Short mmCIF file of C-alpha atoms in Angstrom, two decimals:
data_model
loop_
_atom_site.label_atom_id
_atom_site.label_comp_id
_atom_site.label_asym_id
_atom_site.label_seq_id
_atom_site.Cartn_x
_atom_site.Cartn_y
_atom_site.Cartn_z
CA UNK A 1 -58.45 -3.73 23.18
CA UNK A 2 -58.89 -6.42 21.07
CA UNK A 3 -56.94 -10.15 21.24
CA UNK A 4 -55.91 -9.69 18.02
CA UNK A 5 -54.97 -6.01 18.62
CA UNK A 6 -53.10 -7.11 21.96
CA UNK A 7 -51.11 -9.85 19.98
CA UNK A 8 -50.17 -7.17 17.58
CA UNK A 9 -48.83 -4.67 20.03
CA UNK A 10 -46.74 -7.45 22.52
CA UNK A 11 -44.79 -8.56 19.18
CA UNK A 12 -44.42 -4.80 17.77
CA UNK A 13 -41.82 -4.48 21.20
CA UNK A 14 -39.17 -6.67 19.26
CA UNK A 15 -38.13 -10.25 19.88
CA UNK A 16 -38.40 -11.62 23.51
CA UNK A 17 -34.61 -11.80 23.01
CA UNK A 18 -34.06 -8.22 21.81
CA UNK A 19 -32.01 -6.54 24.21
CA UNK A 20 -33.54 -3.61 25.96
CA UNK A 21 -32.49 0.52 24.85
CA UNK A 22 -29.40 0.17 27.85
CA UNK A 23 -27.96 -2.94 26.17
CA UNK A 24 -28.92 -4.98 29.47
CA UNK A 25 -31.73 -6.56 31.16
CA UNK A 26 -32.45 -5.28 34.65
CA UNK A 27 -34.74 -6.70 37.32
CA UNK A 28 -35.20 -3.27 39.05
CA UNK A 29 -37.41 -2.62 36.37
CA UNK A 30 -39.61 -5.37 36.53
CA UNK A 31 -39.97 -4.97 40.47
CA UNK A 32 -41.22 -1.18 39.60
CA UNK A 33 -43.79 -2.61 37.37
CA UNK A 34 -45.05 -5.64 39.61
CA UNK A 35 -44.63 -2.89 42.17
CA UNK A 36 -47.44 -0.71 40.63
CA UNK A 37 -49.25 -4.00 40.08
CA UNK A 38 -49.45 -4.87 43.46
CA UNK A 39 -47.21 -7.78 43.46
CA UNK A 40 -49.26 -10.28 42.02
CA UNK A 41 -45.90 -12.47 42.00
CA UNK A 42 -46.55 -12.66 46.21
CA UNK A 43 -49.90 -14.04 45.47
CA UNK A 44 -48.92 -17.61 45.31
CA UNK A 45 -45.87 -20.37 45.90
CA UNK A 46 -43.94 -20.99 42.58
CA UNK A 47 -41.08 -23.61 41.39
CA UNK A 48 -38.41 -21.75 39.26
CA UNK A 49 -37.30 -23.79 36.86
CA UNK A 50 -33.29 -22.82 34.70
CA UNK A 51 -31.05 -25.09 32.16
CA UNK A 52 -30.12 -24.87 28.55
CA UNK A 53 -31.95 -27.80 27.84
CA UNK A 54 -34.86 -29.64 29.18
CA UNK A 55 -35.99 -26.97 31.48
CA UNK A 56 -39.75 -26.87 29.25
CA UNK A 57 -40.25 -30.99 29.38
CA UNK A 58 -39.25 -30.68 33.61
CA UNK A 59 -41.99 -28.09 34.16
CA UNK A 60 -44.24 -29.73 32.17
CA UNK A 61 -44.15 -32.87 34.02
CA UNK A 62 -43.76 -31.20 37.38
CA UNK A 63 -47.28 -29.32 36.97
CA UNK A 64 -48.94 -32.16 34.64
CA UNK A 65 -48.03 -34.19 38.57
CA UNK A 66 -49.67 -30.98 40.66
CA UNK A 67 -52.59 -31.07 38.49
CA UNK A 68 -52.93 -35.01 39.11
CA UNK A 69 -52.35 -34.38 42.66
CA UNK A 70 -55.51 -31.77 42.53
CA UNK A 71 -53.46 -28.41 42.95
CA UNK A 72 -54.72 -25.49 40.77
CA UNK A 73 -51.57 -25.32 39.31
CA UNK A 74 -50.05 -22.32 36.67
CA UNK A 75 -47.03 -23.05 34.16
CA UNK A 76 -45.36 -20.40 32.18
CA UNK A 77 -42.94 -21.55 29.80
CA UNK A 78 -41.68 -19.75 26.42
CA UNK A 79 -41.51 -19.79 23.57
CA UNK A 80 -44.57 -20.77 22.20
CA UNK A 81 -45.37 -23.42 19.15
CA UNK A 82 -48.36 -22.07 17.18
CA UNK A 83 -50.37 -19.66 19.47
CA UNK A 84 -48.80 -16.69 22.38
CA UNK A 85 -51.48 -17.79 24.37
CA UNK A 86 -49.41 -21.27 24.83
CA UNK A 87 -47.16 -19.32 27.31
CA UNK A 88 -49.97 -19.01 29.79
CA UNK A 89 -52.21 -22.11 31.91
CA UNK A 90 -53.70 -23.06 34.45
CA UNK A 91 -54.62 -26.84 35.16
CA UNK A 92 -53.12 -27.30 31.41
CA UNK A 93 -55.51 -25.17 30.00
CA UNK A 94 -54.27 -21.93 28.08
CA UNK A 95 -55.23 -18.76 29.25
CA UNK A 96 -58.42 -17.20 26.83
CA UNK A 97 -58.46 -14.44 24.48
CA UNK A 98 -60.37 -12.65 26.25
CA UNK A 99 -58.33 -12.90 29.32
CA UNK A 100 -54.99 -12.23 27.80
CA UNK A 101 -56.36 -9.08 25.74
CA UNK A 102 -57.91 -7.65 29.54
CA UNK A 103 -54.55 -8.15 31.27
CA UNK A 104 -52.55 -7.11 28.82
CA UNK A 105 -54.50 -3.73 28.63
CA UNK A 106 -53.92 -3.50 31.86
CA UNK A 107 -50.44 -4.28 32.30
CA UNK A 108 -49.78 -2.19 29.29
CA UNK A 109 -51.38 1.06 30.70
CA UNK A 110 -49.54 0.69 33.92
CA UNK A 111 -46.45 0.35 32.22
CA UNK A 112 -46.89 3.65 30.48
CA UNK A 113 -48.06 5.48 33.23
CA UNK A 114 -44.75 4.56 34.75
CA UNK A 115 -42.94 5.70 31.85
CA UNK A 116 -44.81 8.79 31.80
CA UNK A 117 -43.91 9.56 35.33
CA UNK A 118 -40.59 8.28 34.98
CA UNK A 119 -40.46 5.91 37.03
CA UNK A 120 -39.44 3.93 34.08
CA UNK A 121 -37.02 4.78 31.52
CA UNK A 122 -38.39 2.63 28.79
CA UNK A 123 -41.40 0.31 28.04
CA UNK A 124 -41.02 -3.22 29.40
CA UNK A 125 -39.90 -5.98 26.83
CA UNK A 126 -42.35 -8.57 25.18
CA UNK A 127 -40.53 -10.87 27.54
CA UNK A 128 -41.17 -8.38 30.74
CA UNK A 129 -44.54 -7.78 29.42
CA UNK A 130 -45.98 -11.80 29.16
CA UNK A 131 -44.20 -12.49 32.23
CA UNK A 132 -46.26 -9.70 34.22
CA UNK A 133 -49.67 -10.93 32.54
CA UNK A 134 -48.56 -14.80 33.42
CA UNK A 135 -48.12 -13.22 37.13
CA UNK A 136 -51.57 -11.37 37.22
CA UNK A 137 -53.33 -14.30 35.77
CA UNK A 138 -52.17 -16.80 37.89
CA UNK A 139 -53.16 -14.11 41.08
CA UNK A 140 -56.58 -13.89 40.22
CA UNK A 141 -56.72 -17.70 39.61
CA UNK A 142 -55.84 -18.17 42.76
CA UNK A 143 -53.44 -21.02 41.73
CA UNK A 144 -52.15 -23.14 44.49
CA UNK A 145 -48.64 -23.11 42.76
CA UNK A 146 -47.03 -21.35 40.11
CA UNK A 147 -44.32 -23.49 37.82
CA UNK A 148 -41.84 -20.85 36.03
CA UNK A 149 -40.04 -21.77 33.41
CA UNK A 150 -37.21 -19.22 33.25
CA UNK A 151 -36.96 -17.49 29.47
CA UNK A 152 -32.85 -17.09 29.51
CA UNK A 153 -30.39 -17.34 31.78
CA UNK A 154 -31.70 -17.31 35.41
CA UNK A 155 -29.65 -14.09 37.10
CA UNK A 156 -31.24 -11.59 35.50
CA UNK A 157 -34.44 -13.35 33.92
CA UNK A 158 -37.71 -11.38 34.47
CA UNK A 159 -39.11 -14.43 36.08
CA UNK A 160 -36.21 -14.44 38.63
CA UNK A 161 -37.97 -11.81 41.26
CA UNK A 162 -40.40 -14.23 42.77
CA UNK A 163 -39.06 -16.06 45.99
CA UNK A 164 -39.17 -19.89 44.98
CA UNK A 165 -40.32 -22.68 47.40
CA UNK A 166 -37.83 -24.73 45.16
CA UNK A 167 -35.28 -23.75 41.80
CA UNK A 168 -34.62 -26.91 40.19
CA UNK A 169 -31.44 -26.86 37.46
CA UNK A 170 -31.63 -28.92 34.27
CA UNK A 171 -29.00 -29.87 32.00
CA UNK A 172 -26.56 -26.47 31.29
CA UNK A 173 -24.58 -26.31 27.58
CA UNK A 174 -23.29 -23.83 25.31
CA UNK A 175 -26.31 -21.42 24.19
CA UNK A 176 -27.00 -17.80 23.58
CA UNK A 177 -23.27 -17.23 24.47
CA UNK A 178 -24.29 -13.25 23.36
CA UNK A 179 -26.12 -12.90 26.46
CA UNK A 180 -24.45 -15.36 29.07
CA UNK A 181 -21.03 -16.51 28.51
CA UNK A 182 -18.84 -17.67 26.15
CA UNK A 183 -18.03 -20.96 28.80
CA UNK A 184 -20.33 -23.72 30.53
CA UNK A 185 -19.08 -22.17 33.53
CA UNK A 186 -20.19 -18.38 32.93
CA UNK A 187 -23.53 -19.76 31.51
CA UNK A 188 -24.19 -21.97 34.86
CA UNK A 189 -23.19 -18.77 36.40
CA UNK A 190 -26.47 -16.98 35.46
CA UNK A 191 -28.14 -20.26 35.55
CA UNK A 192 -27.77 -19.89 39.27
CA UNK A 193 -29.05 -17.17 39.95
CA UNK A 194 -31.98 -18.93 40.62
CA UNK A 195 -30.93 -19.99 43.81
CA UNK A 196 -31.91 -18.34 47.07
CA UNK A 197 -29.87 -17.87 50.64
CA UNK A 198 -30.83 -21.36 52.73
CA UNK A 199 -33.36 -22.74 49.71
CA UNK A 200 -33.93 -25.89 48.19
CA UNK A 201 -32.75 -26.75 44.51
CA UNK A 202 -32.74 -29.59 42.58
CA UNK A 203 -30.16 -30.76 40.31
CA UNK A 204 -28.64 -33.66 38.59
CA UNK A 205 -24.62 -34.34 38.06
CA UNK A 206 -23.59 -32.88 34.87
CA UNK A 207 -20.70 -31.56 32.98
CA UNK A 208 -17.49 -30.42 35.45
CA UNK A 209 -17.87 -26.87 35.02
CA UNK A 210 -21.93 -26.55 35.71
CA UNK A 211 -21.50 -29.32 38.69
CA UNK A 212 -18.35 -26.78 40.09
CA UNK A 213 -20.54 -23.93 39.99
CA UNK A 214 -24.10 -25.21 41.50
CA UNK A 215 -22.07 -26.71 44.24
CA UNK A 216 -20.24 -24.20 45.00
CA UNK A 217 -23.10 -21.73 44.83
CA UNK A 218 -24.91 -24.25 46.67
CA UNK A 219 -22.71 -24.14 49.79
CA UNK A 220 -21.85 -20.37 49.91
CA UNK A 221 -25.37 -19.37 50.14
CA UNK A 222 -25.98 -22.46 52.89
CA UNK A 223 -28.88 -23.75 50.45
CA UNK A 224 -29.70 -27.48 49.81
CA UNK A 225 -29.15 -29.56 47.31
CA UNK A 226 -31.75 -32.37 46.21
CA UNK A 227 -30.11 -35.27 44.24
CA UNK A 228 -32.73 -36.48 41.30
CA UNK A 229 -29.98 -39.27 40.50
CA UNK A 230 -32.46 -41.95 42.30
CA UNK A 231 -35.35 -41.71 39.86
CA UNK A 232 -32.70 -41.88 36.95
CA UNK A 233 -33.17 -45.55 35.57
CA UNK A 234 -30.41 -47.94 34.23
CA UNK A 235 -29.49 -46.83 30.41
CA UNK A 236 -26.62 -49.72 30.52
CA UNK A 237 -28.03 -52.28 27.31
CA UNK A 238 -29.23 -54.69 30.34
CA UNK A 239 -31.84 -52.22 31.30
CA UNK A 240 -33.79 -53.09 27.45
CA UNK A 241 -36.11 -55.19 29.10
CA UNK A 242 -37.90 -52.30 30.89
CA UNK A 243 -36.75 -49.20 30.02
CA UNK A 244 -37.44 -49.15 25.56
CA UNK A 245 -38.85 -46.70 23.49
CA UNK A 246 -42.79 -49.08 22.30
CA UNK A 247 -45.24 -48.11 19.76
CA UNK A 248 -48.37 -49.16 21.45
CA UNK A 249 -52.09 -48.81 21.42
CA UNK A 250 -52.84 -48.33 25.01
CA UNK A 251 -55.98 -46.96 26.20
CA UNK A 252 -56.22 -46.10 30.10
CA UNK A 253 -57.78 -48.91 31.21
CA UNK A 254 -55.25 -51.30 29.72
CA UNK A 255 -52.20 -49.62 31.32
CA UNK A 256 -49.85 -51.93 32.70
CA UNK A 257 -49.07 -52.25 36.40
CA UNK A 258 -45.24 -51.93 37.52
CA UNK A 259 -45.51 -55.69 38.12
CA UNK A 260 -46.59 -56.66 34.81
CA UNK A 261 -43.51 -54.09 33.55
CA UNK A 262 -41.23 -56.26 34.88
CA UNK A 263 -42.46 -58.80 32.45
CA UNK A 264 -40.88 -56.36 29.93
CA UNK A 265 -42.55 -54.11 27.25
CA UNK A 266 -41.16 -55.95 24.40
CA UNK A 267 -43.96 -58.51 25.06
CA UNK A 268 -46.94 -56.45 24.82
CA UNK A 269 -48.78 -56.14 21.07
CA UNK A 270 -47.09 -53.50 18.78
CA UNK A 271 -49.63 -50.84 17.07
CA UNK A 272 -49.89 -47.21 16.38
CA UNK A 273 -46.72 -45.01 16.57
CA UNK A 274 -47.64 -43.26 20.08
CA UNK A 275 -44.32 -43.65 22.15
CA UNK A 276 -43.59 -44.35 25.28
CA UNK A 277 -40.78 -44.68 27.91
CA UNK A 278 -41.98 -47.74 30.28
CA UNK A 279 -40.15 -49.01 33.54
CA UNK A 280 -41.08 -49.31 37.39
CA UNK A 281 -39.47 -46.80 39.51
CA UNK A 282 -39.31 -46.33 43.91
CA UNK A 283 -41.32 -43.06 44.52
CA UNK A 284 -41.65 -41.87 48.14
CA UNK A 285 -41.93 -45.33 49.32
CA UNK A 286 -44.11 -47.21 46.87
CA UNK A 287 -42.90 -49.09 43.58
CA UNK A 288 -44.70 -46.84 40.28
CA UNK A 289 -44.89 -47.61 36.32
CA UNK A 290 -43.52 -44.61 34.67
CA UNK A 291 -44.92 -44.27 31.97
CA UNK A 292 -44.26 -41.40 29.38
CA UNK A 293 -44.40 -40.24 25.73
CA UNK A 294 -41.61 -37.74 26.11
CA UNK A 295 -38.90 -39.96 23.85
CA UNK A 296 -35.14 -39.78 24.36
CA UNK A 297 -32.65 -40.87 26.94
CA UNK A 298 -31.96 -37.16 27.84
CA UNK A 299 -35.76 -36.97 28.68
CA UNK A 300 -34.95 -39.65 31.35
CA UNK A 301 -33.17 -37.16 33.53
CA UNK A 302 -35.65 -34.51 32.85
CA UNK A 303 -38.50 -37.06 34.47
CA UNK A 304 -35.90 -37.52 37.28
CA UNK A 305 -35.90 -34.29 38.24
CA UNK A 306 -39.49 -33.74 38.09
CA UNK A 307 -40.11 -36.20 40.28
CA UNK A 308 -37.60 -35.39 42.89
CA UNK A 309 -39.02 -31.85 42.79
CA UNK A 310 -42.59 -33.30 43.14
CA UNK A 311 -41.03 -35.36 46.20
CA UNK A 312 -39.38 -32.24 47.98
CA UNK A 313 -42.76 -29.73 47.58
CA UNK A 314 -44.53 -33.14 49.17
CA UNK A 315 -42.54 -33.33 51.87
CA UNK A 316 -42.05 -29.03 52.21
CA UNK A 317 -45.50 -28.41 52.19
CA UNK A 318 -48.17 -30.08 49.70
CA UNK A 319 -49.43 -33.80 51.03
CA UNK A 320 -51.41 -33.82 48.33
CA UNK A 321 -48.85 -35.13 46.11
CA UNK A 322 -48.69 -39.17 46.40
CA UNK A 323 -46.67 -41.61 44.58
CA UNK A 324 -50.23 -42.49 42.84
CA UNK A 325 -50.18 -38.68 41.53
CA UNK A 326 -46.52 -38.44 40.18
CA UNK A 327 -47.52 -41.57 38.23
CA UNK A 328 -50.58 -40.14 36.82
CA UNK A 329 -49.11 -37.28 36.44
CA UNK A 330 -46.51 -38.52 34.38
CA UNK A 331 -48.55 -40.41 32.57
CA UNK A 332 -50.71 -37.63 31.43
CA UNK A 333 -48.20 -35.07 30.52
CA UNK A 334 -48.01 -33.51 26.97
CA UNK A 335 -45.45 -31.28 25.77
CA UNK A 336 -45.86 -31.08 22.09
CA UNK A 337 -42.88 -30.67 19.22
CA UNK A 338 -40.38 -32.47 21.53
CA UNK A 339 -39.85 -35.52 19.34
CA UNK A 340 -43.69 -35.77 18.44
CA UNK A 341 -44.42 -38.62 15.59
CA UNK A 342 -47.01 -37.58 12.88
CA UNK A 343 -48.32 -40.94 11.44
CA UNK A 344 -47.97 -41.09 7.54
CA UNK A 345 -51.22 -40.00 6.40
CA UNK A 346 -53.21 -38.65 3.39
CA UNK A 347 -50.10 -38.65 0.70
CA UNK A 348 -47.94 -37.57 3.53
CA UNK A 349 -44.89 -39.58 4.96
CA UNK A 350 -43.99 -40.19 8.68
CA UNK A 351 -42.68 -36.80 10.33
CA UNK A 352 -40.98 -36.38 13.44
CA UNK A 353 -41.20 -32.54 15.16
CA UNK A 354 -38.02 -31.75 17.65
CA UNK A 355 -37.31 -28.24 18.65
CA UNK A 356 -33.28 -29.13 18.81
CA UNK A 357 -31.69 -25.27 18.88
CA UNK A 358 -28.32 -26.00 20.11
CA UNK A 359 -25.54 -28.81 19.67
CA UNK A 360 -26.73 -30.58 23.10
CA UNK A 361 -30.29 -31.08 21.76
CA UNK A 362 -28.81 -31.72 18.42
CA UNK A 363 -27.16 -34.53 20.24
CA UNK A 364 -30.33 -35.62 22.27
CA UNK A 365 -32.38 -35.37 18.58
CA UNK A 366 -29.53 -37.73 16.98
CA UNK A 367 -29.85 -40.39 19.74
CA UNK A 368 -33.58 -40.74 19.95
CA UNK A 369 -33.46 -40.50 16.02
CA UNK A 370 -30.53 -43.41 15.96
CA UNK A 371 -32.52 -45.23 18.26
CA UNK A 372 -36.27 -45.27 16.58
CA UNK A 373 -35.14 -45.28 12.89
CA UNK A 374 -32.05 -46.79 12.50
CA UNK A 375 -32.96 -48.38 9.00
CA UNK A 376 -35.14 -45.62 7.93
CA UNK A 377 -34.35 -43.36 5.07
CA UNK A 378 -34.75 -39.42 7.16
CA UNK A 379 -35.29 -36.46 4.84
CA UNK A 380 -34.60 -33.11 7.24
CA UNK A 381 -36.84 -29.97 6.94
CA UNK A 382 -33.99 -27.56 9.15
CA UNK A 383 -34.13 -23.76 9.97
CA UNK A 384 -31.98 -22.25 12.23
CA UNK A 385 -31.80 -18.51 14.51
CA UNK A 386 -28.59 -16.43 13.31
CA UNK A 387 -27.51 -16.35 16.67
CA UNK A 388 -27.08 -20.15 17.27
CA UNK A 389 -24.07 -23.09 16.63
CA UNK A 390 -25.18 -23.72 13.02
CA UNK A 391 -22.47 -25.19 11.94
CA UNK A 392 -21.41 -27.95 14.61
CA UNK A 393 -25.83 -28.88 14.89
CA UNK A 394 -25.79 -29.50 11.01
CA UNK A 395 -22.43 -31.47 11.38
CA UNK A 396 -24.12 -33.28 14.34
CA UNK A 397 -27.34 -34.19 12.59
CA UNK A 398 -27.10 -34.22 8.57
CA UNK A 399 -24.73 -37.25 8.43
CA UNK A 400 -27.99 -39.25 9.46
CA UNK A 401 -30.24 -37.36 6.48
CA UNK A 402 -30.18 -38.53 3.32
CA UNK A 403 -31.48 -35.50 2.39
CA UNK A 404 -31.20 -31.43 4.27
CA UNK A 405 -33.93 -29.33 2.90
CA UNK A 406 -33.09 -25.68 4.67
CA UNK A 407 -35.35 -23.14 4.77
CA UNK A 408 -36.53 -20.12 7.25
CA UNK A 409 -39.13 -19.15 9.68
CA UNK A 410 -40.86 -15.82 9.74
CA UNK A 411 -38.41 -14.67 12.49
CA UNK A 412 -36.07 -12.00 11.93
CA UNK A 413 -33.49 -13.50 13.91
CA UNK A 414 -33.52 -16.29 11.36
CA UNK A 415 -30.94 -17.84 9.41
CA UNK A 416 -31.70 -17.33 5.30
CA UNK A 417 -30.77 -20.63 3.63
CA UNK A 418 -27.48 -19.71 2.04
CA UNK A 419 -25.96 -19.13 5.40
CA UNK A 420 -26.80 -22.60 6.56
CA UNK A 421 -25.70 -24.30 3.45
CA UNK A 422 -22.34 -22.10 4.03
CA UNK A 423 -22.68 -23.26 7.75
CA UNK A 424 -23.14 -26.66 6.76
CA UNK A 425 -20.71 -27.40 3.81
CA UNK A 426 -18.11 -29.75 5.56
CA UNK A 427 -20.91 -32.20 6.50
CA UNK A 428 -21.20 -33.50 3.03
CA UNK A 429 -24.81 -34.09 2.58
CA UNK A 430 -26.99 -33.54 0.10
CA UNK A 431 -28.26 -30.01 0.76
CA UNK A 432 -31.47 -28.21 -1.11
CA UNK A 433 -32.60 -24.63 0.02
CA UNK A 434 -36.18 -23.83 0.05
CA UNK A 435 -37.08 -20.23 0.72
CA UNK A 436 -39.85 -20.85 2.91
CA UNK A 437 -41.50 -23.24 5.63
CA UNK A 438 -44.60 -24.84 3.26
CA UNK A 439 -42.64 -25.06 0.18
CA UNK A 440 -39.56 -26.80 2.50
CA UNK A 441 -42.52 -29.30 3.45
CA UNK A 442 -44.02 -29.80 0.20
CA UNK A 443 -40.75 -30.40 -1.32
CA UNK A 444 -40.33 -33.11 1.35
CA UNK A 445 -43.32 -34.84 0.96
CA UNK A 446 -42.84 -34.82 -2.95
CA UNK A 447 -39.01 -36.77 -2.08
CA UNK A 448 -40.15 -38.67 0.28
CA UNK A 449 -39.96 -42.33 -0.64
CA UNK A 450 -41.47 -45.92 0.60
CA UNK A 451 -40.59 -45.59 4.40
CA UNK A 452 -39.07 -41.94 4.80
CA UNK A 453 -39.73 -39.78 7.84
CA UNK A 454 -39.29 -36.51 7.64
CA UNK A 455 -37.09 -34.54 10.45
CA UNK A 456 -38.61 -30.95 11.08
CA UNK A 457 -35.95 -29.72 13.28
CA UNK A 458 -33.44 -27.09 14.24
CA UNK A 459 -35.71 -24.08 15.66
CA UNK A 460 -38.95 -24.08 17.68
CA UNK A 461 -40.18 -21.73 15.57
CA UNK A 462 -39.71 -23.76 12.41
CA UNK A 463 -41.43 -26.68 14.10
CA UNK A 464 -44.75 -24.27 15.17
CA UNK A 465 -44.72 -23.04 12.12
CA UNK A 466 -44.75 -26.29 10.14
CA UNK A 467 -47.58 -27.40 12.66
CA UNK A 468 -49.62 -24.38 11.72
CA UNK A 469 -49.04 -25.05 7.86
CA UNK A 470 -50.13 -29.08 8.43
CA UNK A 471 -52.87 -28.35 10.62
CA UNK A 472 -54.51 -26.37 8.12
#
C-alpha cells in the first residue's frame, strides 16, 4: 500500500472524533487489537499526558528535554497542522512515508482479521488506528520513552491502556462537553482517568472543581501528587524585569547566562520578531535561564509542569536528565501554530497563527495578543468546529479586531460562516464572511493596512490549513 493510499483509507474511517457504530468509545477494543499486535504498548516506559488546554505545548517540552538529555524519545500528539505524519516522532523527527504506509498495512490487516473472526465488532477508529501505528513505531524504535499526548478525555482515550511511569494533568475547562461533561467537574472526571493505583502525577492548582477532583482521585487511589507550582515564575508587574515577552536576534552562541538575565532582558538589542519568554529558574539544585519561544502567560505553567515531570522521571529512573538538559531542552523546543509570528514579508502583513478552540485558549490568545500588540491594528482570519463555544470565543476575542473575516476549513465538523456571524452578532464588530481559507487570507492581506497583523485563529485546522496555502 501506498502513503498516499494509506492516508486515504485512515481519513475514509470518519473524523478522529466520530463516535464509534455503539455510540461509545471502549478500551476493550483497543486491548484486543494491541493484543493481536503483541503489545507493542509494553515495549517501552511512557508519560501520559491529559488537560483541555496545554496538554500539546507540555509534551512537547517534556520530550524536546529527553531528547536534550540523550533519550530516544517518541511523542504522539494530535491533531496534526499540515501533514498526518506530524502525529508520529521520534527524537523530533516525524515518522516517514514509507514507515507509516508499512505499519499501517499492517495494523490495518490485523484489524480486519479480527473483525472477520469476530473478535471485533467493528473496525477501529482513525483515532484507534494512529494510536496503534504510534505504538508499533515507537516498539521497533526501541525508544527509551514514549510521551502520549492523550486525544480526548483521558478515561476512555485509546492512549489510556499503557501503564504510565508518570500522568501529568494540564489546565482542565469547558470542551467537547458532547463527549465528557457538561461541568469542569465531569470533564476532570475523565481527565483522571489517567491516573493509576499508587502512581505519580503531576499537576498544577487550578479551578475548584478540577483541583476537588484530582485530589480526591489522588488520595483514593493512594497515588502521588507532584506540585509544578515551584518552576511557576512571578507574573505580579514586578517580575517585568525578567520574565517579558523580547523580539531578539539570538544565535546559540550569544545566549545569555541566568546571571546576565538578572540584568533584565529589556537591555539586550531588539531585532527580528522571534519571541521569547526569558527568566532564571532553581532546577534540581542548580540556578537555569529558561529560555522559550512558546509566548503567553498560560504557557508559563505549561513549562512548569514540564519541568517538574522532567524532575520526577530524573529522580524515578532516568539520571540522564540534568538541570543542563531541561534548559537545553527548553530552549530547543518547537511547537508550531501556538502563537507563531510570520514576519511581514513579500506584500504580506505581520500574521500571528494560534490554534485557540475553546473560551480558555480564547482567553490565553487575548492576553498574549493584549500583551504584544496593544497599539496594533489586528484583522482576524477565524473558523470554528460546529461542536465548539462559538459564541462566548468570538465575544472573547473580536472586541480586540478591527476587523473578523470568518471563513471554513475543509472539515466537516466545521462551522459555515453564517453560523458564526449568527454566533457572533452581540460582539459588535465588523464581520465579513469568506467562503473559504485562501480567499479569507487574501482578503486580509488586501485590508491590511500600515502596521496590521493578521490573527489566524479559532481552529487548528484553520491554522494548518492557512500554513499549507502560505507555504506554497
Amino acid at each position: 500500500m501506498s502513503y498516499e493510499t494509506a492516508v486515504a483509507s485512515m481519513f475514509a474511517l470518519g473524523h478522529e472524533l466520530a463516535q464509534t457504530p455503539s455510540n461509545k468509545f471502549d478500551l476493550a477494543h483497543m486491548r484486543v487489537l494491541l493484543q493481536a499486535m503483541n503489545h507493542p504498548e509494553r515495549e517501552f516506559p511512557a508519560v501520559l499526558i491529559a488537560g483541555t488546554n496545554g496538554k500539546g505545548s507540555t509534551a512537547a517540552t517534556l520530550a524536546s528535554i529527553l531528547q536534550a538529555s540523550e533519550l530516544k524519545t517518541g511523542l504522539y500528539t494530535s491533531p496534526h497542522l499540515i501533514r498526518i505524519n506530524e502525529r508520529i516522532r521520534v527524537n523530533g523527527e516525524e515518522i516517514c512515508d514509507d514507515d507509516f504506509a508499512r505499519l499501517h498495512g499492517e495494523v490495518d490487516r490485523t484489524a480486519e482479521q479480527l473483525v472477520h473472526q469476530g473478535k471485533l465488532p467493528w473496525h477501529p477508529s482513525f483515532f484507534e488506528m494512529m494510536t496503534a501505528i504510534a505504538f508499533a513505531y515507537f516498539a521497533r524504535e526501541r525508544v527509551e520513552i514514549a510521551v502520549l499526548e492523550v486525544g480526548m478525555g483521558g478515561r476512555l482515550d485509546a492512549t489510556n491502556v499503557v501503564e504510565p511511569m508518570l500522568s501529568v494533568i494540564t489546565d482542565i475547562s469547558l470542551d467537547h462537553q458532547k463527549f465528557l461533561g457538561n461541568t469542569v467537574g465531569e470533564i476532570a472526571r475523565e481527565k483522571v482517568g489517567i491516573i493509576r493505583p499508587g502512581g505519580v502525577v503531576v499537576t498544577l492548582p487550578q479551578q475548584p472543581e478540577a483541583n476537588d477532583v484530582i485530589g480526591n482521585t489522588i488520595l483514593d487511589l493512594g497515588a502521588r501528587g507532584v506540585s509544578a507550582v515551584q518552576y511557576v515564575p512571578p507574573v505580579s508587574p514586578g517580575s517585568d524585569d525578567y520574565l517579558v515577552p523580547t523580539e531578539e536576534k539570538v544565535a546559540p552562541e550569544e545566549l545569555l547566562t541566568a546571571k546576565d538575565a538578572k540584568k533584565g532582558a529589556k537591555d539586550v538589542e531588539r531585532g527580528s520578531s522571534r519571541l521569547f519568554y526569558r527568566y532564571p529558574l532553581q532546577v534540581m539544585g542548580k540556578q537555569i535561564l529558561v529560555q522559550s519561544t512558546l509566548v503567553g502567560r498560560h504557557q508559563l505553567r505549561n513549562l512548569a509542569l514540564a519541568v517538574a515531570a522532567s524532575e520526577e522521571l530524573a529522580k524515578q529512573r532516568f539520571a540522564r536528565i540534568t538541570s543542563e538538559s531541561i534548559e537545553r531542552g527548553i530552549r530547543e523546543t518547537r511547537w508550531p501554530g501556538r502563537f507563531q509570528v510570520l514576519p511581514a514579508q513579500c506584500g504580506w502583513p505581520e500574521i500571528v497563527f494560534d490554534v485557540a478552540h475553546n473560551p480558555a485558549g480564547a482567553w490565553a490568545l487575548r492576553s498574549a495578543l493584549s500583551e504584544r500588540y496593544d497599539d496594533r491594528p489586528l484583522i482576524f482570519v477565524f473558523a470554528a468546529m460546529r461542536d465548539k463555544a462559538i459564541s462566548e470565543m468570538t465575544e472573547i476575542l473580536f472586541p480586540l479586531a478591527d476587523r473578523a473575516i470568518i471563513t471554513r476549513p475543509q472539515n466537516p465538523r466545521a462551522a459555515s460562516p453564517e453560523e458564526i456571524q449568527q454566533a457572533a452578532s452581540r460582539t459588535g464588530a465588523e464581520i465579513e464572511p469568506v467562503a473559504d481559507t485562501g480567499a479569507a487570507l487574501e482578503r486580509a492581506r488586501i485590508a491590511s493596512g500600515p502596521g496590521t497583523v493578521v490573527v489566524v485563529t479559532g481552529s487548528i485546522y484553520l491554522v494548518g490549513e492557512a500554513m499549507r496555502l502560505l507555504e506554497k
